[in-house]
Amino acid sequence: MIPKIKGTQDFLDLGLLQFVIKQTSDHLNLHNFNQIELPILESADLFKRTVGTETDIVNKEMFIIEPRVGSNETICLRPEATAQTMRAFLEHNIQVLPWKVFSYGAMFRYERPQRGRYRQFQQCNIEIISTDDINQDVLLIGMLDSLFSTKLQITNYALSLNFLGCPEDRINFREKLTNFLQANLEICETCQKRATTNPLRIFDCKNETCQKIYVTAPKIVDHLCEECNVEWKQLQNHLELLGVSFAIKPDLVRGLDYYNKTVFEFTSPDLGAQSSFCGGGRYELATQLGHKTAVPSIGAAFGMDRILIILETIQDRLPIKPKPALTVILPLEPKYNMLALLVAQNLSQHTITNDIILEDSSIKSKMRKANKLGPIHCVLIGENEQATNSVTLKNMVTGNERLVKQTKLVEALKG
Ligand code: HAM
């Protein structure tokens, strides 16, 4: 027995996942987002240049594929979809702007697996590429909020919001934060390292002593330039006018380095330690990928695996499409198998979901097999049925049996 790889999952019943995908796709289409599909394999450099070499995702969690002999290209399994969506935008020279797209797919991060955290997980990724209008941020966050609350009927969640300012704001803030950190020598070793490489990330630290110290740390929203301050106020004001509830979280910085200005996260207490099920923000990646001009953008991604965990407890209340009623065809002996195949072909042509018991065994064992499939009707075919061009139609709920002409079977089942 070779078991599945650590941190991966098998999905054997797709009912809930298909519900989430259908509701999400309908909702995004309604807002004029187009679905795209991008490769699982990408150049590792793409993520080094965008997500950042100081982030856990790039530093510790990448699934790298050994370069082939004679090749100097390092390929990886994608850890996220924003950088590659930007890559696709530039590579295809998209002209209808802003480019509003979404995609579903597997992402890979070598993390320590636990409930809600996997090494292969699925995301729905949404981007609005090439727009610097703060109202696009309002639109995206409002659209996600209505998707979660109305379409997916998640009741127990919170939205946290922060504003990281423009790159100049962050350079100025970095200095203030570094001064603060230098005056607080009790911070942990990781934070001391981050204080020099990437000070904003100290806010992600789970160490209790560090967290206590950071309560009094300077907050970036108090050090924004005039333009950013106007945008930050407008973002809050317009979300309130749309009826979107949020909490300002000054220490929300997110684990990817590409964000500026708006950052946000949706969390649910139903998820335990891995409470964030959707995260996103504003970014500019085009120049980092060698493009001459900046392409300001905003996007978000939510983890399908985490959404499924949240919905599992309420799935009985959700309008999940029931499986269609099943008809099982049961040839009583192998010599009636051909007739059974013809009956099955006819039922499929009339969109009646069906299955056939073709294995050669006793009638009792065939009946037991048929029962396990949970059919509403069974169609029995034996000597009498073949001789009279009919079948025996058995209602598995009432137990009633009747002889029906083969030409009238569809009518009888649909009736
Ligand atoms: P992220 O916060 O790294 O953002 O991931 C987004 C979501 O993916 C998380 O909120 C979580 O639901 C899910 N997720 C992440 N890691 C795992 C894991 N190991 N196991 C299960 N689920 C996980 C991004 O990926 C950004 N690209 C989002 C974005 C799009 N920003 C702008 N546009």
Short mmCIF file of C-alpha atoms and ligand atoms in Angstrom, two decimals:
data_model
loop_
_atom_site.label_atom_id
_atom_site.label_comp_id
_atom_site.label_asym_id
_atom_site.label_seq_id
_atom_site.Cartn_x
_atom_site.Cartn_y
_atom_site.Cartn_z
CA MET A 1 0.00 0.00 0.00
CA ILE A 2 1.40 3.39 -1.00
CA PRO A 3 -0.45 6.11 0.97
CA LYS A 4 -1.13 9.65 -0.21
CA ILE A 5 1.62 12.25 0.16
CA LYS A 6 1.66 14.10 3.51
CA GLY A 7 -0.39 17.29 3.37
CA THR A 8 -2.52 16.24 0.38
CA GLN A 9 -6.19 15.21 0.36
CA ASP A 10 -8.49 12.88 -1.60
CA PHE A 11 -11.96 14.24 -2.37
CA LEU A 12 -14.39 11.37 -2.89
CA ASP A 13 -17.66 13.34 -2.75
CA LEU A 14 -17.64 16.57 -4.74
CA GLY A 15 -21.19 17.75 -3.92
CA LEU A 16 -20.18 20.60 -1.59
CA LEU A 17 -17.14 21.63 -3.66
CA GLN A 18 -19.26 21.81 -6.82
CA PHE A 19 -21.82 23.94 -4.95
CA VAL A 20 -19.06 26.40 -3.92
CA ILE A 21 -17.65 26.55 -7.46
CA LYS A 22 -21.08 27.08 -9.05
CA GLN A 23 -22.12 29.83 -6.59
CA THR A 24 -18.73 31.55 -6.90
CA SER A 25 -18.56 31.40 -10.70
CA ASP A 26 -22.15 32.72 -11.06
CA HIS A 27 -21.37 35.56 -8.62
CA LEU A 28 -18.13 36.54 -10.37
CA ASN A 29 -19.67 36.31 -13.84
CA LEU A 30 -22.44 38.60 -12.61
CA HIS A 31 -19.74 41.18 -11.85
CA ASN A 32 -18.19 40.68 -15.32
CA PHE A 33 -15.13 38.69 -14.23
CA ASN A 34 -13.90 36.14 -16.77
CA GLN A 35 -12.59 32.72 -15.80
CA ILE A 36 -9.06 31.82 -16.93
CA GLU A 37 -6.85 28.79 -16.34
CA LEU A 38 -3.10 29.00 -15.83
CA PRO A 39 -0.38 26.32 -15.55
CA ILE A 40 0.62 24.58 -12.35
CA LEU A 41 4.27 24.73 -13.47
CA GLU A 42 5.97 28.13 -13.51
CA SER A 43 9.50 29.45 -13.39
CA ALA A 44 10.69 29.66 -9.75
CA ASP A 45 12.12 33.11 -10.54
CA LEU A 46 8.61 34.45 -11.08
CA PHE A 47 7.83 33.99 -7.39
CA LYS A 48 11.29 34.99 -6.14
CA ARG A 49 10.94 38.34 -7.89
CA THR A 50 7.34 39.02 -6.83
CA VAL A 51 6.35 37.23 -3.62
CA GLY A 52 9.77 38.11 -2.18
CA THR A 53 12.88 36.16 -1.21
CA GLU A 54 12.40 37.07 2.47
CA THR A 55 8.92 35.46 2.68
CA ASP A 56 8.30 31.95 4.07
CA ILE A 57 6.54 31.00 0.83
CA VAL A 58 9.69 31.54 -1.26
CA ASN A 59 12.31 30.95 1.40
CA LYS A 60 11.09 27.67 2.88
CA GLU A 61 7.96 26.39 1.16
CA MET A 62 8.57 26.16 -2.59
CA PHE A 63 8.24 22.78 -4.33
CA ILE A 64 11.18 23.02 -6.72
CA ILE A 65 11.66 20.59 -9.59
CA GLU A 66 15.31 19.67 -10.16
CA PRO A 67 16.48 21.19 -13.48
CA ARG A 68 17.05 18.58 -16.21
CA VAL A 69 20.59 17.88 -17.31
CA GLY A 70 21.60 20.62 -19.73
CA SER A 71 18.83 22.99 -18.60
CA ASN A 72 19.33 25.98 -16.34
CA GLU A 73 15.62 26.65 -15.90
CA THR A 74 14.34 26.07 -12.36
CA ILE A 75 10.68 25.15 -12.44
CA CYS A 76 8.38 25.03 -9.42
CA LEU A 77 4.84 24.01 -8.54
CA ARG A 78 3.05 27.37 -8.16
CA PRO A 79 2.59 28.48 -4.53
CA GLU A 80 0.03 31.18 -5.43
CA ALA A 81 -1.67 32.65 -8.50
CA THR A 82 -1.22 36.43 -8.39
CA ALA A 83 2.29 36.54 -9.82
CA GLN A 84 1.34 34.15 -12.62
CA THR A 85 -1.84 36.10 -13.46
CA MET A 86 0.35 39.19 -13.81
CA ARG A 87 2.78 37.17 -15.93
CA ALA A 88 -0.09 36.12 -18.21
CA PHE A 89 -1.38 39.71 -18.40
CA LEU A 90 2.01 40.97 -19.63
CA GLU A 91 2.75 37.99 -21.86
CA HIS A 92 -0.58 38.29 -23.71
CA ASN A 93 -0.41 42.09 -23.90
CA ILE A 94 -4.00 42.48 -22.62
CA GLN A 95 -5.61 45.69 -23.84
CA VAL A 96 -9.14 45.72 -22.37
CA LEU A 97 -8.54 47.33 -18.99
CA PRO A 98 -8.94 46.75 -16.16
CA TRP A 99 -8.52 43.02 -16.71
CA LYS A 100 -11.06 41.33 -14.41
CA VAL A 101 -10.31 37.61 -14.10
CA PHE A 102 -10.61 34.65 -11.77
CA SER A 103 -9.25 31.12 -11.70
CA TYR A 104 -9.47 27.95 -9.61
CA GLY A 105 -6.61 25.57 -9.04
CA ALA A 106 -4.16 23.66 -6.91
CA MET A 107 -1.37 25.57 -5.11
CA PHE A 108 1.64 24.02 -3.38
CA ARG A 109 3.45 25.14 -0.22
CA TYR A 110 5.73 22.98 1.91
CA GLU A 111 4.07 23.90 5.22
CA ARG A 112 3.58 21.86 8.40
CA PRO A 113 0.23 20.17 7.73
CA GLN A 114 -2.65 20.61 10.17
CA ARG A 115 -6.43 21.11 9.97
CA GLY A 116 -7.01 23.69 7.22
CA ARG A 117 -3.33 23.79 6.23
CA TYR A 118 -2.15 21.48 3.45
CA ARG A 119 0.84 21.18 1.14
CA GLN A 120 -1.49 20.94 -1.85
CA PHE A 121 -4.58 23.12 -1.49
CA GLN A 122 -7.08 24.76 -3.81
CA GLN A 123 -7.61 28.46 -4.25
CA CYS A 124 -10.09 30.64 -6.06
CA ASN A 125 -7.98 33.59 -7.16
CA ILE A 126 -9.51 36.90 -8.29
CA GLU A 127 -7.66 39.87 -9.80
CA ILE A 128 -8.51 43.33 -11.14
CA ILE A 129 -5.37 44.21 -13.07
CA SER A 130 -4.47 47.74 -14.20
CA THR A 131 -6.47 50.09 -12.02
CA ASP A 132 -5.43 52.54 -9.33
CA ASP A 133 -8.96 53.55 -8.38
CA ILE A 134 -9.61 52.90 -4.69
CA ASN A 135 -13.26 52.19 -5.55
CA GLN A 136 -12.12 48.98 -7.27
CA ASP A 137 -10.86 47.90 -3.83
CA VAL A 138 -14.31 48.73 -2.44
CA LEU A 139 -15.95 46.77 -5.26
CA LEU A 140 -13.75 43.69 -4.75
CA ILE A 141 -14.15 43.59 -0.97
CA GLY A 142 -17.91 44.24 -1.21
CA MET A 143 -18.27 41.51 -3.84
CA LEU A 144 -16.39 38.99 -1.66
CA ASP A 145 -18.45 39.95 1.38
CA SER A 146 -21.73 39.33 -0.47
CA LEU A 147 -20.37 36.06 -1.93
CA PHE A 148 -19.54 34.71 1.53
CA SER A 149 -22.63 35.99 3.35
CA THR A 150 -25.35 35.56 0.72
CA LYS A 151 -24.27 33.00 -1.88
CA LEU A 152 -22.32 30.68 0.43
CA GLN A 153 -24.41 31.54 3.53
CA ILE A 154 -21.41 31.82 5.86
CA THR A 155 -22.64 33.69 8.93
CA ASN A 156 -19.72 33.49 11.32
CA TYR A 157 -16.85 35.56 9.88
CA ALA A 158 -15.00 38.84 10.28
CA LEU A 159 -13.24 41.16 7.84
CA SER A 160 -9.97 42.81 8.93
CA LEU A 161 -8.63 45.79 7.04
CA ASN A 162 -5.36 47.71 6.98
CA PHE A 163 -3.58 50.20 4.72
CA LEU A 164 0.16 49.84 4.09
CA GLY A 165 0.58 53.13 2.20
CA CYS A 166 2.65 53.72 -0.92
CA PRO A 167 6.31 52.56 -1.19
CA GLU A 168 7.55 55.99 0.00
CA ASP A 169 5.30 55.76 3.08
CA ARG A 170 6.76 52.38 3.84
CA ILE A 171 10.37 53.59 3.52
CA ASN A 172 9.60 56.38 6.03
CA PHE A 173 7.68 54.03 8.30
CA ARG A 174 10.40 51.41 8.18
CA GLU A 175 12.79 53.87 9.77
CA LYS A 176 10.33 54.65 12.60
CA LEU A 177 9.66 50.96 13.17
CA THR A 178 13.37 50.08 13.15
CA ASN A 179 14.03 52.78 15.78
CA PHE A 180 11.23 51.31 17.89
CA LEU A 181 12.61 47.78 17.52
CA GLN A 182 16.15 48.86 18.41
CA ALA A 183 14.78 50.26 21.67
CA ASN A 184 13.08 46.92 22.48
CA LEU A 185 15.81 44.35 22.83
CA GLU A 186 13.59 41.62 24.33
CA ILE A 187 12.01 40.70 20.97
CA CYS A 188 12.56 37.11 19.74
CA GLU A 189 15.41 36.01 17.48
CA THR A 190 13.22 35.79 14.34
CA CYS A 191 11.95 39.32 14.91
CA GLN A 192 15.49 40.60 15.48
CA LYS A 193 16.40 39.17 12.09
CA ARG A 194 13.27 40.57 10.49
CA ALA A 195 14.00 43.97 12.05
CA THR A 196 16.87 44.31 9.58
CA THR A 197 15.54 42.37 6.56
CA ASN A 198 11.79 43.04 6.51
CA PRO A 199 10.62 44.95 9.64
CA LEU A 200 6.89 45.07 8.73
CA ARG A 201 6.72 41.28 9.02
CA ILE A 202 7.43 41.42 12.78
CA PHE A 203 3.67 41.90 13.25
CA ASP A 204 3.11 38.30 12.09
CA CYS A 205 5.07 36.97 15.11
CA LYS A 206 3.05 34.68 17.41
CA ASN A 207 5.49 35.02 20.36
CA GLU A 208 3.56 36.43 23.37
CA THR A 209 6.34 38.74 24.57
CA CYS A 210 6.73 40.17 21.07
CA GLN A 211 2.98 40.65 20.69
CA LYS A 212 2.81 42.59 23.96
CA ILE A 213 5.66 44.83 22.82
CA TYR A 214 4.07 45.47 19.43
CA VAL A 215 0.86 46.84 20.98
CA THR A 216 2.77 50.09 21.52
CA ALA A 217 4.63 49.95 18.17
CA PRO A 218 4.06 52.79 15.68
CA LYS A 219 1.18 52.08 13.26
CA ILE A 220 1.56 52.61 9.55
CA VAL A 221 -1.93 54.12 9.16
CA ASP A 222 -0.76 56.98 11.41
CA HIS A 223 2.13 57.72 9.03
CA LEU A 224 0.50 57.88 5.59
CA CYS A 225 1.15 60.60 3.02
CA GLU A 226 -1.72 62.95 2.24
CA GLU A 227 -2.81 61.09 -0.90
CA CYS A 228 -2.80 57.69 0.81
CA ASN A 229 -4.65 59.11 3.78
CA VAL A 230 -7.45 60.33 1.50
CA GLU A 231 -7.68 56.88 -0.13
CA TRP A 232 -7.64 55.08 3.23
CA LYS A 233 -10.50 57.26 4.53
CA GLN A 234 -12.44 56.81 1.27
CA LEU A 235 -12.01 53.03 1.40
CA GLN A 236 -13.49 52.87 4.91
CA ASN A 237 -16.23 55.36 4.14
CA HIS A 238 -17.38 53.63 0.93
CA LEU A 239 -17.33 50.17 2.51
CA GLU A 240 -19.53 51.51 5.31
CA LEU A 241 -21.92 53.01 2.75
CA LEU A 242 -22.12 49.60 1.03
CA GLY A 243 -23.00 48.04 4.39
CA VAL A 244 -19.78 45.99 4.66
CA SER A 245 -18.71 45.47 8.30
CA PHE A 246 -14.98 45.50 8.99
CA ALA A 247 -12.47 45.97 11.77
CA ILE A 248 -9.26 47.96 11.32
CA LYS A 249 -6.28 45.82 12.24
CA PRO A 250 -3.09 47.94 12.25
CA ASP A 251 -0.84 44.86 12.51
CA LEU A 252 -2.28 43.12 9.42
CA VAL A 253 0.66 42.96 6.96
CA ARG A 254 0.06 39.58 5.17
CA GLY A 255 2.73 37.01 4.38
CA LEU A 256 3.60 38.13 0.85
CA ASP A 257 5.87 41.09 0.15
CA TYR A 258 4.11 42.53 -2.87
CA TYR A 259 1.35 44.46 -1.12
CA ASN A 260 1.00 48.19 -0.85
CA LYS A 261 -1.96 50.31 0.27
CA THR A 262 -5.07 48.13 0.91
CA VAL A 263 -4.68 44.74 2.62
CA PHE A 264 -7.51 42.64 4.04
CA GLU A 265 -8.37 39.21 5.41
CA PHE A 266 -11.59 37.32 6.09
CA THR A 267 -11.40 35.04 9.13
CA SER A 268 -13.73 32.50 10.73
CA PRO A 269 -13.58 31.12 14.29
CA ASP A 270 -14.84 27.77 12.87
CA LEU A 271 -11.36 27.19 11.40
CA GLY A 272 -9.32 27.12 14.63
CA ALA A 273 -5.65 28.09 14.27
CA GLN A 274 -5.78 28.59 10.48
CA SER A 275 -8.59 31.12 10.80
CA SER A 276 -8.00 33.12 7.61
CA PHE A 277 -9.97 31.83 4.63
CA CYS A 278 -9.51 34.74 2.23
CA GLY A 279 -6.80 37.34 1.87
CA GLY A 280 -5.81 40.00 -0.59
CA GLY A 281 -4.77 43.52 -1.31
CA ARG A 282 -3.30 46.05 -3.69
CA TYR A 283 0.01 45.40 -5.45
CA GLU A 284 2.29 46.45 -8.32
CA LEU A 285 4.20 43.59 -9.89
CA ALA A 286 4.71 44.61 -13.53
CA THR A 287 7.91 46.60 -12.97
CA GLN A 288 9.32 43.77 -10.83
CA LEU A 289 8.77 41.52 -13.84
CA GLY A 290 10.72 43.86 -16.11
CA HIS A 291 7.80 45.89 -17.55
CA LYS A 292 8.64 49.55 -18.24
CA THR A 293 5.56 51.03 -16.58
CA ALA A 294 3.76 50.23 -13.35
CA VAL A 295 0.47 48.30 -13.50
CA PRO A 296 -1.37 48.95 -10.20
CA SER A 297 -3.75 46.12 -9.35
CA ILE A 298 -5.89 44.60 -6.62
CA GLY A 299 -6.86 41.00 -5.94
CA ALA A 300 -7.68 38.31 -3.44
CA ALA A 301 -7.70 34.55 -3.06
CA PHE A 302 -9.72 32.23 -0.89
CA GLY A 303 -8.88 28.67 0.07
CA MET A 304 -11.52 26.22 -1.12
CA ASP A 305 -10.38 23.68 1.49
CA ARG A 306 -11.02 26.15 4.30
CA ILE A 307 -14.40 27.21 2.83
CA LEU A 308 -15.39 23.52 2.76
CA ILE A 309 -14.46 23.13 6.45
CA ILE A 310 -16.66 26.12 7.32
CA LEU A 311 -19.59 24.86 5.21
CA GLU A 312 -19.45 21.23 6.36
CA THR A 313 -21.41 21.99 9.54
CA ILE A 314 -24.19 23.86 7.71
CA GLN A 315 -24.36 21.87 4.48
CA ASP A 316 -27.83 20.46 5.32
CA ARG A 317 -29.20 24.01 5.08
CA LEU A 318 -27.55 24.79 1.72
CA PRO A 319 -29.43 24.52 -1.58
CA ILE A 320 -27.09 21.81 -2.87
CA LYS A 321 -28.48 20.14 -5.97
CA PRO A 322 -29.59 16.60 -5.02
CA LYS A 323 -28.18 13.71 -7.03
CA PRO A 324 -30.59 12.74 -9.84
CA ALA A 325 -32.85 9.72 -9.22
CA LEU A 326 -31.08 6.52 -10.26
CA THR A 327 -32.52 3.61 -12.28
CA VAL A 328 -30.60 0.34 -12.03
CA ILE A 329 -30.96 -2.19 -14.88
CA LEU A 330 -30.64 -5.77 -13.80
CA PRO A 331 -30.26 -8.51 -16.45
CA LEU A 332 -31.16 -11.73 -14.61
CA GLU A 333 -28.68 -13.81 -16.65
CA PRO A 334 -25.62 -12.88 -18.78
CA LYS A 335 -27.55 -13.70 -22.00
CA TYR A 336 -29.75 -10.61 -21.35
CA ASN A 337 -26.75 -8.27 -20.95
CA MET A 338 -26.97 -7.02 -24.55
CA LEU A 339 -30.64 -6.12 -24.16
CA ALA A 340 -29.72 -4.38 -20.86
CA LEU A 341 -27.04 -2.33 -22.70
CA LEU A 342 -29.63 -1.24 -25.29
CA VAL A 343 -32.11 -0.25 -22.56
CA ALA A 344 -29.29 1.73 -20.80
CA GLN A 345 -28.41 3.50 -24.07
CA ASN A 346 -32.06 4.50 -24.54
CA LEU A 347 -32.38 5.80 -20.95
CA SER A 348 -29.16 7.85 -21.27
CA GLN A 349 -30.43 9.38 -24.54
CA HIS A 350 -33.50 10.52 -22.58
CA THR A 351 -31.30 11.90 -19.72
CA ILE A 352 -32.40 9.28 -17.21
CA THR A 353 -29.47 8.49 -14.88
CA ASN A 354 -28.85 4.75 -14.94
CA ASP A 355 -26.45 1.96 -14.06
CA ILE A 356 -26.34 -1.76 -15.00
CA ILE A 357 -25.38 -4.76 -12.89
CA LEU A 358 -23.34 -6.76 -15.39
CA GLU A 359 -21.38 -9.08 -13.09
CA ASP A 360 -22.34 -12.74 -13.36
CA SER A 361 -23.71 -13.75 -9.95
CA SER A 362 -26.93 -15.03 -8.35
CA ILE A 363 -30.09 -12.93 -8.67
CA LYS A 364 -30.02 -12.40 -4.88
CA SER A 365 -26.47 -11.05 -4.96
CA LYS A 366 -27.28 -8.87 -8.00
CA MET A 367 -30.29 -7.45 -6.14
CA ARG A 368 -28.08 -6.73 -3.09
CA LYS A 369 -25.57 -4.90 -5.33
CA ALA A 370 -28.38 -2.90 -6.96
CA ASN A 371 -29.79 -1.92 -3.55
CA LYS A 372 -26.43 -0.55 -2.40
CA LEU A 373 -26.53 1.98 -5.26
CA GLY A 374 -29.73 3.49 -3.77
CA PRO A 375 -31.96 3.42 -6.88
CA ILE A 376 -35.55 4.69 -7.06
CA HIS A 377 -36.35 2.10 -9.75
CA CYS A 378 -34.93 -1.25 -10.88
CA VAL A 379 -35.51 -2.57 -14.38
CA LEU A 380 -35.44 -6.40 -14.41
CA ILE A 381 -34.79 -8.24 -17.67
CA GLY A 382 -35.29 -12.04 -17.91
CA GLU A 383 -36.76 -14.62 -20.23
CA ASN A 384 -40.37 -13.45 -20.02
CA GLU A 385 -39.39 -9.81 -20.50
CA GLN A 386 -37.26 -10.58 -23.58
CA ALA A 387 -40.01 -12.72 -25.11
CA THR A 388 -42.64 -9.99 -24.68
CA ASN A 389 -40.45 -6.96 -25.55
CA SER A 390 -41.01 -5.63 -22.07
CA VAL A 391 -39.17 -5.15 -18.76
CA THR A 392 -40.25 -5.51 -15.14
CA LEU A 393 -40.20 -2.09 -13.51
CA LYS A 394 -39.76 -2.28 -9.76
CA ASN A 395 -40.37 0.75 -7.56
CA MET A 396 -37.73 0.40 -4.82
CA VAL A 397 -39.57 2.74 -2.46
CA THR A 398 -42.99 0.99 -2.51
CA GLY A 399 -41.78 -2.45 -3.65
CA ASN A 400 -44.45 -2.49 -6.45
CA GLU A 401 -43.60 -4.34 -9.67
CA ARG A 402 -45.25 -4.10 -13.08
CA LEU A 403 -44.55 -5.23 -16.61
CA VAL A 404 -43.87 -2.28 -18.98
CA LYS A 405 -43.31 -2.41 -22.77
CA GLN A 406 -39.71 -1.47 -23.60
CA THR A 407 -40.99 1.34 -25.84
CA LYS A 408 -42.97 2.78 -22.90
CA LEU A 409 -40.18 2.54 -20.30
CA VAL A 410 -38.93 6.15 -20.61
CA GLU A 411 -42.51 7.43 -20.28
CA ALA A 412 -43.09 5.21 -17.22
CA LEU A 413 -39.89 6.41 -15.53
CA LYS A 414 -40.45 10.08 -16.32
CA GLY A 415 -44.08 9.85 -15.22
P1 HAM B 1 -2.63 33.90 0.82
O1 HAM B 1 -3.14 34.63 2.03
O2 HAM B 1 -1.28 33.33 0.88
O3 HAM B 1 -2.78 34.90 -0.38
O4 HAM B 1 -3.63 32.73 0.47
C1 HAM B 1 -5.01 32.98 0.27
C2 HAM B 1 -5.84 31.88 0.93
O5 HAM B 1 -5.39 30.59 0.49
C3 HAM B 1 -5.74 31.82 2.45
O6 HAM B 1 -6.59 32.74 3.06
C4 HAM B 1 -6.16 30.38 2.71
O7 HAM B 1 -7.56 30.27 2.70
C5 HAM B 1 -5.61 29.64 1.51
N1 HAM B 1 -4.34 28.98 1.88
C6 HAM B 1 -3.10 29.49 1.90
N2 HAM B 1 -2.19 28.57 2.28
C7 HAM B 1 -2.89 27.42 2.51
C8 HAM B 1 -2.54 26.09 2.93
N3 HAM B 1 -1.28 25.74 3.15
N4 HAM B 1 -3.54 25.16 3.06
C9 HAM B 1 -4.83 25.51 2.82
N5 HAM B 1 -5.21 26.73 2.41
C10 HAM B 1 -4.28 27.69 2.26
C11 HAM B 1 -2.39 34.62 -1.67
O8 HAM B 1 -2.13 33.52 -2.07
C12 HAM B 1 -2.47 35.82 -2.57
N6 HAM B 1 -2.00 35.40 -3.90
C13 HAM B 1 -3.85 36.39 -2.63
C14 HAM B 1 -4.01 37.54 -3.55
C15 HAM B 1 -4.57 37.55 -4.77
N7 HAM B 1 -3.56 38.76 -3.35
C16 HAM B 1 -3.81 39.54 -4.41
N8 HAM B 1 -4.43 38.79 -5.30
#
